[in-house]
mmCIF file with all atom_site columns, C-alpha atoms in Angstrom:
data_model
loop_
_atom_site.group_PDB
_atom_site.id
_atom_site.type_symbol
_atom_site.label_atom_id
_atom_site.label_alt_id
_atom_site.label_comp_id
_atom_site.label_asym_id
_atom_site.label_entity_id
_atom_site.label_seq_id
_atom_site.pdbx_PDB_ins_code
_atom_site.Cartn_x
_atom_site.Cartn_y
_atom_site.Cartn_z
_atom_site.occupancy
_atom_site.B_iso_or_equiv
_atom_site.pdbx_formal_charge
_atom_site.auth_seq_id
_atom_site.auth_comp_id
_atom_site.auth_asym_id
_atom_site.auth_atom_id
_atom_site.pdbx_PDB_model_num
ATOM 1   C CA . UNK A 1 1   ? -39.241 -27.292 62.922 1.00 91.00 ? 505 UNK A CA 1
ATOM 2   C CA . UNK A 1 2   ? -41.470 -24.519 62.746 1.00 97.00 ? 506 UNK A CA 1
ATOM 3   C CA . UNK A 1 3   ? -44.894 -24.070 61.288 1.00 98.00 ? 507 UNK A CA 1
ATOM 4   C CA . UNK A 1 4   ? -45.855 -20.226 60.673 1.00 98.00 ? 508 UNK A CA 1
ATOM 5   C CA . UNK A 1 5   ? -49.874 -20.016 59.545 1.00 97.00 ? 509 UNK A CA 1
ATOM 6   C CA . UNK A 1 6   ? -51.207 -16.797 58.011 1.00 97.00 ? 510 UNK A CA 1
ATOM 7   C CA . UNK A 1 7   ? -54.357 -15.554 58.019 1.00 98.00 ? 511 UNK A CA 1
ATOM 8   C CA . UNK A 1 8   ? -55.486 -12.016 56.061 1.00 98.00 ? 512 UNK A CA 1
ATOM 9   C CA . UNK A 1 9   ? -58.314 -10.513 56.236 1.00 98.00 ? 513 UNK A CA 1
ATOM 10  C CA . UNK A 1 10  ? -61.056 -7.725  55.801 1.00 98.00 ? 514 UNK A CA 1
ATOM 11  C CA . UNK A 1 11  ? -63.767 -6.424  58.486 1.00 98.00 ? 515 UNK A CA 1
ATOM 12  C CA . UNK A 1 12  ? -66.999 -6.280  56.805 1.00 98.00 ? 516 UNK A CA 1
ATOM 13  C CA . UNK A 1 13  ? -68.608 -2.604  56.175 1.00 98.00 ? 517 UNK A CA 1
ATOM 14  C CA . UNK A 1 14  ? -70.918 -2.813  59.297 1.00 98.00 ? 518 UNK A CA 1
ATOM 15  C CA . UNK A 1 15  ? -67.831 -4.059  62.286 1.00 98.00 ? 519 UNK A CA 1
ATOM 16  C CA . UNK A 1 16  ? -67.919 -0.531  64.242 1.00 98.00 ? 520 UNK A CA 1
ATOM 17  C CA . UNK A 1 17  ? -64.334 0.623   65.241 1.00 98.00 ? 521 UNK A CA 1
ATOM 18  C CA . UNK A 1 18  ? -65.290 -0.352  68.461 1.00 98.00 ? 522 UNK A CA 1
ATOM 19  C CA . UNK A 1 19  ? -65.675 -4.321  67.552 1.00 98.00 ? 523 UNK A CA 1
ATOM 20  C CA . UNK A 1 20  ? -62.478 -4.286  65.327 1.00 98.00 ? 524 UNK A CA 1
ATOM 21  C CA . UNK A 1 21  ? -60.520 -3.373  68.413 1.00 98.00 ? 525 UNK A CA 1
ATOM 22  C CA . UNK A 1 22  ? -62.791 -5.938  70.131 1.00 98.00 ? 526 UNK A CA 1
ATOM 23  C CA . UNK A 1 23  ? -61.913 -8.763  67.205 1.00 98.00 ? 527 UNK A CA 1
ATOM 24  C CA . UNK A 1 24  ? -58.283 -7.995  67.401 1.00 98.00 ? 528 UNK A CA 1
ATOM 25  C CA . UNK A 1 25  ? -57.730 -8.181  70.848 1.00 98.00 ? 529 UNK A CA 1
ATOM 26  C CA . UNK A 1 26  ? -59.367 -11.734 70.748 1.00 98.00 ? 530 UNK A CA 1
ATOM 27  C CA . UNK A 1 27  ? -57.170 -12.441 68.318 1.00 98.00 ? 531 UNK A CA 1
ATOM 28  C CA . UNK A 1 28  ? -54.817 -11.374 70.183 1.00 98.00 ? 532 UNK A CA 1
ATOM 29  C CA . UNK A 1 29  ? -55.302 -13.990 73.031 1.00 98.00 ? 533 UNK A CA 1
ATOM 30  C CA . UNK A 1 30  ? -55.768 -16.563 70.478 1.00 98.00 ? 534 UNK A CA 1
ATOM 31  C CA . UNK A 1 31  ? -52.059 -15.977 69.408 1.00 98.00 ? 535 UNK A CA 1
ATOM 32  C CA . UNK A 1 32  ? -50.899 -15.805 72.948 1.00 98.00 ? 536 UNK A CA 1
ATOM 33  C CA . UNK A 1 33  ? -51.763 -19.807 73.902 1.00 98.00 ? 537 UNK A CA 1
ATOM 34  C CA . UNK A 1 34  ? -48.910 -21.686 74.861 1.00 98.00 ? 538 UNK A CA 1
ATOM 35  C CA . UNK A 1 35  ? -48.886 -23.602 71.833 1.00 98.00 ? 539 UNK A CA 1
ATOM 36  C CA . UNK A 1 36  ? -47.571 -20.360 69.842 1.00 98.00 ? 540 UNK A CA 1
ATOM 37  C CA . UNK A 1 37  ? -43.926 -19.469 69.980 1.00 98.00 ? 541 UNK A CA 1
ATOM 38  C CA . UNK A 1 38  ? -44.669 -15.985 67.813 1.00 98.00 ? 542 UNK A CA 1
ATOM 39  C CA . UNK A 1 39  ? -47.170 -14.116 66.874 1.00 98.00 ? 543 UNK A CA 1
ATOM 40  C CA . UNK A 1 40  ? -48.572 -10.943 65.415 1.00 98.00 ? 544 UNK A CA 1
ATOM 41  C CA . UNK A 1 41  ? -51.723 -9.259  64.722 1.00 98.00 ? 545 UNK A CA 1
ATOM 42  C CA . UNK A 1 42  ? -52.182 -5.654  62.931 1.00 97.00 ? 546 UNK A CA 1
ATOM 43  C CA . UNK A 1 43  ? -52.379 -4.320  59.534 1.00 97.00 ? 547 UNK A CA 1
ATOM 44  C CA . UNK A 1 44  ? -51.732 -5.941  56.439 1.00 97.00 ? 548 UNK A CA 1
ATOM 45  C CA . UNK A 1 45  ? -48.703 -4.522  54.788 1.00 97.00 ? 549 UNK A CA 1
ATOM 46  C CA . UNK A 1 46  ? -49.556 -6.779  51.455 1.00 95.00 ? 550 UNK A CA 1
ATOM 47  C CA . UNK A 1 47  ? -50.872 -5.498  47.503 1.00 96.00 ? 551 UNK A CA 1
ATOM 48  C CA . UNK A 1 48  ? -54.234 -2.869  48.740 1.00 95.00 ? 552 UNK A CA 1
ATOM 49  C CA . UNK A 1 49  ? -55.914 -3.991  45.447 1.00 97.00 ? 553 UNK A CA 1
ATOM 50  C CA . UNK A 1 50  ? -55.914 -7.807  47.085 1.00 96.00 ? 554 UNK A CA 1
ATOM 51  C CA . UNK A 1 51  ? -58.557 -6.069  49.182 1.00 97.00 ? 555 UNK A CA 1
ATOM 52  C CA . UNK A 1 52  ? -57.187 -7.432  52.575 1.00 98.00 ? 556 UNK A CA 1
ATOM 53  C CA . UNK A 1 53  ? -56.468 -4.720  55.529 1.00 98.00 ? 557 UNK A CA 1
ATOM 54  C CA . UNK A 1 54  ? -55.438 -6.574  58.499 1.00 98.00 ? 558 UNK A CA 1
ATOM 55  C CA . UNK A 1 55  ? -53.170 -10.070 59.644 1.00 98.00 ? 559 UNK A CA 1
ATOM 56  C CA . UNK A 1 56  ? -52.595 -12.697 61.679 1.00 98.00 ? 560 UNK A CA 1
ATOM 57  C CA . UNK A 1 57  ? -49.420 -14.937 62.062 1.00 98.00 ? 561 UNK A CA 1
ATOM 58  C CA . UNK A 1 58  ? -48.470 -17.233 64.348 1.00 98.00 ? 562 UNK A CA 1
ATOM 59  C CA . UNK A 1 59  ? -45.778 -19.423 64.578 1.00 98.00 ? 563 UNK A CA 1
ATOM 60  C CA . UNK A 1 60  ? -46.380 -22.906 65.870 1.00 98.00 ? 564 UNK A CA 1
ATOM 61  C CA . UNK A 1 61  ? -43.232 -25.691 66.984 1.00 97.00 ? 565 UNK A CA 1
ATOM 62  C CA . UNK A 1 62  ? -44.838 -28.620 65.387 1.00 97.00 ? 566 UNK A CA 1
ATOM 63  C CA . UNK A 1 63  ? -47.770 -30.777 64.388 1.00 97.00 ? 567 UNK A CA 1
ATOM 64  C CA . UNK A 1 64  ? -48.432 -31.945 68.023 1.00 97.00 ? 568 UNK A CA 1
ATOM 65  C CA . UNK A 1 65  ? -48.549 -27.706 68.876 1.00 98.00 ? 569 UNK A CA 1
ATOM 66  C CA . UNK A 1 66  ? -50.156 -27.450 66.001 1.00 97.00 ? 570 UNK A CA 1
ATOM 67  C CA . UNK A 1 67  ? -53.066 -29.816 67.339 1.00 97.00 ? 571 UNK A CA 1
ATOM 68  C CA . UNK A 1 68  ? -53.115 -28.032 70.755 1.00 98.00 ? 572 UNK A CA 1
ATOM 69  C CA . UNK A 1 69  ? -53.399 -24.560 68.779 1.00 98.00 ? 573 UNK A CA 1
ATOM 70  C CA . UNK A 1 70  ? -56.088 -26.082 66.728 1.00 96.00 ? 574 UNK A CA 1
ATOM 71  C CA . UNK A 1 71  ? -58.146 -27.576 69.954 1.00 97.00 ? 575 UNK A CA 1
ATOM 72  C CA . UNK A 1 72  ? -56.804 -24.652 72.560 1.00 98.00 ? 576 UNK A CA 1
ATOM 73  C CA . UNK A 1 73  ? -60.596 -23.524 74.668 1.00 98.00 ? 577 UNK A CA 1
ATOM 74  C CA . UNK A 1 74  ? -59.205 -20.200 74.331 1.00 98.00 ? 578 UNK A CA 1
ATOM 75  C CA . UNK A 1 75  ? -58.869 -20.746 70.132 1.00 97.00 ? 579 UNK A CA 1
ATOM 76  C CA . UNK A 1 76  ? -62.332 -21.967 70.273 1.00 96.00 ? 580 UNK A CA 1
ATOM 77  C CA . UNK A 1 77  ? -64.122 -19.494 72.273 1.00 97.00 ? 581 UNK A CA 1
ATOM 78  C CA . UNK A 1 78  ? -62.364 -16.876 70.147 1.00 97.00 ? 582 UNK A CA 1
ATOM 79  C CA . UNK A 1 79  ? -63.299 -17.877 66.946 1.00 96.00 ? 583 UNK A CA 1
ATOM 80  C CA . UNK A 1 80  ? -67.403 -17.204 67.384 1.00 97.00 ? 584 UNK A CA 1
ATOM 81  C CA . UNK A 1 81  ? -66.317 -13.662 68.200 1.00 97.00 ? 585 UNK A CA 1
ATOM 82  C CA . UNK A 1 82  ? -63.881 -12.931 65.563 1.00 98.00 ? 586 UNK A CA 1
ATOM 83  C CA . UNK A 1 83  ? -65.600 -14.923 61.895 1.00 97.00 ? 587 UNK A CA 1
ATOM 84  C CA . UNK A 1 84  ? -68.577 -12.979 62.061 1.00 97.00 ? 588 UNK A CA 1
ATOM 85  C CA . UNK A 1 85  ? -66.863 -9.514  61.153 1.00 98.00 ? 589 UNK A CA 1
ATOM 86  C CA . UNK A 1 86  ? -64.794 -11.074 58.359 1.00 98.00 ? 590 UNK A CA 1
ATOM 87  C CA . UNK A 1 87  ? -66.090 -9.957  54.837 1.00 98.00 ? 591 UNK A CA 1
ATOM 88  C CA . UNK A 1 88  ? -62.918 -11.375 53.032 1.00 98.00 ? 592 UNK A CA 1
ATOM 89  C CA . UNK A 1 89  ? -60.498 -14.072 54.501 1.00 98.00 ? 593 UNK A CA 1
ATOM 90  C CA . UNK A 1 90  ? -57.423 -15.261 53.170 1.00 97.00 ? 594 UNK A CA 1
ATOM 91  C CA . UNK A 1 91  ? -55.882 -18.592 55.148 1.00 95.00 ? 595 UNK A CA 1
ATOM 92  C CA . UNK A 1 92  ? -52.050 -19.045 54.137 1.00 93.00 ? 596 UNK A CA 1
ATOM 93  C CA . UNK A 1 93  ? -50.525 -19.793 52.267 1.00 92.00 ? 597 UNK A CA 1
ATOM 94  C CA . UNK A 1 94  ? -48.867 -21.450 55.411 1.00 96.00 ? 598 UNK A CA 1
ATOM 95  C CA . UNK A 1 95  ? -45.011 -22.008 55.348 1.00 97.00 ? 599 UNK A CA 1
ATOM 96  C CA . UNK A 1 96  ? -42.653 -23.875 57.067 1.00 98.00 ? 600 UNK A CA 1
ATOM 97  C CA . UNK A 1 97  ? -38.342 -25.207 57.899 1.00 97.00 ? 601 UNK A CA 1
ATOM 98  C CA . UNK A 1 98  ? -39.548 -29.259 57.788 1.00 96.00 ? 602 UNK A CA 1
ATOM 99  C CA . UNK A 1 99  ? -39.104 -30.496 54.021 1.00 96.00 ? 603 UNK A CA 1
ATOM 100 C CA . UNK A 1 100 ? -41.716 -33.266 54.464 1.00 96.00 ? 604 UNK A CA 1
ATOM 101 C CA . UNK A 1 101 ? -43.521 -33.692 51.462 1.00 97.00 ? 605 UNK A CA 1
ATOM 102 C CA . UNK A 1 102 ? -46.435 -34.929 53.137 1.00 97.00 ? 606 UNK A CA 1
ATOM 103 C CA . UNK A 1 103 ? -46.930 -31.416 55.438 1.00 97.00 ? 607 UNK A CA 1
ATOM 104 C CA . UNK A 1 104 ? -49.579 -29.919 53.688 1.00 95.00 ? 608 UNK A CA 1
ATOM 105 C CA . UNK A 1 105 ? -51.502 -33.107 53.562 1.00 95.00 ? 609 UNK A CA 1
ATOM 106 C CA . UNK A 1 106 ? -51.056 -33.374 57.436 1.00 96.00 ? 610 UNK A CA 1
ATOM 107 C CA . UNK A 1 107 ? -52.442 -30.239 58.186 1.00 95.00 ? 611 UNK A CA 1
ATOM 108 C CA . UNK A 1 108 ? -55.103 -29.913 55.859 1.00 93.00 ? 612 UNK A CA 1
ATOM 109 C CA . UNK A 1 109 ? -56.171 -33.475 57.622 1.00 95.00 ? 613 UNK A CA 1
ATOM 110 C CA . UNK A 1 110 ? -56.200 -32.419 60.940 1.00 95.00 ? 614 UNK A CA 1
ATOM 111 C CA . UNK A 1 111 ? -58.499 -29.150 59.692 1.00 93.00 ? 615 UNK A CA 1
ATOM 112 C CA . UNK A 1 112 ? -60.672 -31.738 58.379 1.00 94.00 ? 616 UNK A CA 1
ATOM 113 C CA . UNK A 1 113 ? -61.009 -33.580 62.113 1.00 96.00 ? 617 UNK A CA 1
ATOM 114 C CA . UNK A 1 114 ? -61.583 -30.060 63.613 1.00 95.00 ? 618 UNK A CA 1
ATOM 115 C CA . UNK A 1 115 ? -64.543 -29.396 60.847 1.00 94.00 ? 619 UNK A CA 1
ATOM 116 C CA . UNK A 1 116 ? -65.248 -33.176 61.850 1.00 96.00 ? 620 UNK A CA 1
ATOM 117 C CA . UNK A 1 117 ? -65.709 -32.674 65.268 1.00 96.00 ? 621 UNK A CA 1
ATOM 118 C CA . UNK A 1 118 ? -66.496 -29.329 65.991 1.00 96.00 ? 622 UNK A CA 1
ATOM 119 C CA . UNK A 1 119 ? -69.679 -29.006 63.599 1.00 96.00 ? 623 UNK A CA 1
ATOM 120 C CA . UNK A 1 120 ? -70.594 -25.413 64.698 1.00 96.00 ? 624 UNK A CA 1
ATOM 121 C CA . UNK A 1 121 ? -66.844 -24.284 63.948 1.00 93.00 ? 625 UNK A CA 1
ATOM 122 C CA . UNK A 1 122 ? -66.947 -25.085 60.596 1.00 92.00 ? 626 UNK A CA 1
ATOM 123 C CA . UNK A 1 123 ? -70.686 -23.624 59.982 1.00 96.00 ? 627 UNK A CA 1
ATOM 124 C CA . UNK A 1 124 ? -69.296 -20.643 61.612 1.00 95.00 ? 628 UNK A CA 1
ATOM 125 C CA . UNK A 1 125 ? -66.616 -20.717 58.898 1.00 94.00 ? 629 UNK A CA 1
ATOM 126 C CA . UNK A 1 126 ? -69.185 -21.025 56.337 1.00 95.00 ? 630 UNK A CA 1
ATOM 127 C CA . UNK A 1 127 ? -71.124 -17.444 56.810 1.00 96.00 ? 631 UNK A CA 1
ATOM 128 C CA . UNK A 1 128 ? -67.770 -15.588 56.089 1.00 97.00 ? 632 UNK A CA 1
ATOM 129 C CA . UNK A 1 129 ? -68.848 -14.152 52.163 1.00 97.00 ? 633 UNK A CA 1
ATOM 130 C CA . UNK A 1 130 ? -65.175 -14.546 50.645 1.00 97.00 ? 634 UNK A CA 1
ATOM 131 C CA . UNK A 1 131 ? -62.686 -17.026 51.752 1.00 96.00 ? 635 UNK A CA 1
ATOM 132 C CA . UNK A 1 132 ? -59.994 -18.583 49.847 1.00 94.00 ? 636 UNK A CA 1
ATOM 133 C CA . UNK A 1 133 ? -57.543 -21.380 51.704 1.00 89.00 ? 637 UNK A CA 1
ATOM 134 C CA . UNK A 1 134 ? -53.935 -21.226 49.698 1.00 80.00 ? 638 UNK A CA 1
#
């Protein structure tokens, strides 16, 4: 099984060149936890007029990786450095091999218990201006 999550994204206006480079490489070492099996982080090769520049992909082995990605001390101290430069973000649509019905439910649940229990996280979330979850 193999869960590949997909983020897109803009830098707002104001991120110097500087803090992109900054953002990215934090991203960088987000995707490089030993939960992930692949990664990458660079441009966005998708539609220009979707107004998105830049990606982020990993590919996680399962739910239970999935939970360590989702509660990794690197993820989390990453995060607070990275949101804050996002004008536009784009999270999946997420894809995966396992056929169960029931995936998407799953995860969307266990982002629900990370909001839950990481308060700050998710009111970090909140002061990105555009995002849309697929």
């Amino acid at each position: 099984m193999m869960i590949v999550h997909v983020l897109r994204f803009r830098f707002r206006d104001e991120t110097t060149e500087e803090q992109r480079a900054e953002v990215l490489a934090t991203m960088r070492r987000t995707a490089g936890v030993e939960s992930v099996r692949f990664a990458t982080v660079g441009q966005n090769l998708g539609d220009p007029s979707e107004g998105f520049t830049h990606a982020y992909c990993v590919g996680i082995e399962d739910l239970d990786a999935l939970e360590r990605y989702m509660h990794d001390p690197v993820h989390l101290a990453g995060d607070p450095l990275i949101a804050p430069h996002f004008a536009k973000l784009a999270i999946g649509p997420d894809l995966s091999d396992d056929m169960d019905p029931d995936l998407g439910a799953k995860i969307i649940a266990m982002h629900q218990r990370k909001s839950e229990t990481y308060p700050e996280w998710a009111e970090l979330m909140a002061t990105i201006p555009e995002v849309r979850i697929a």
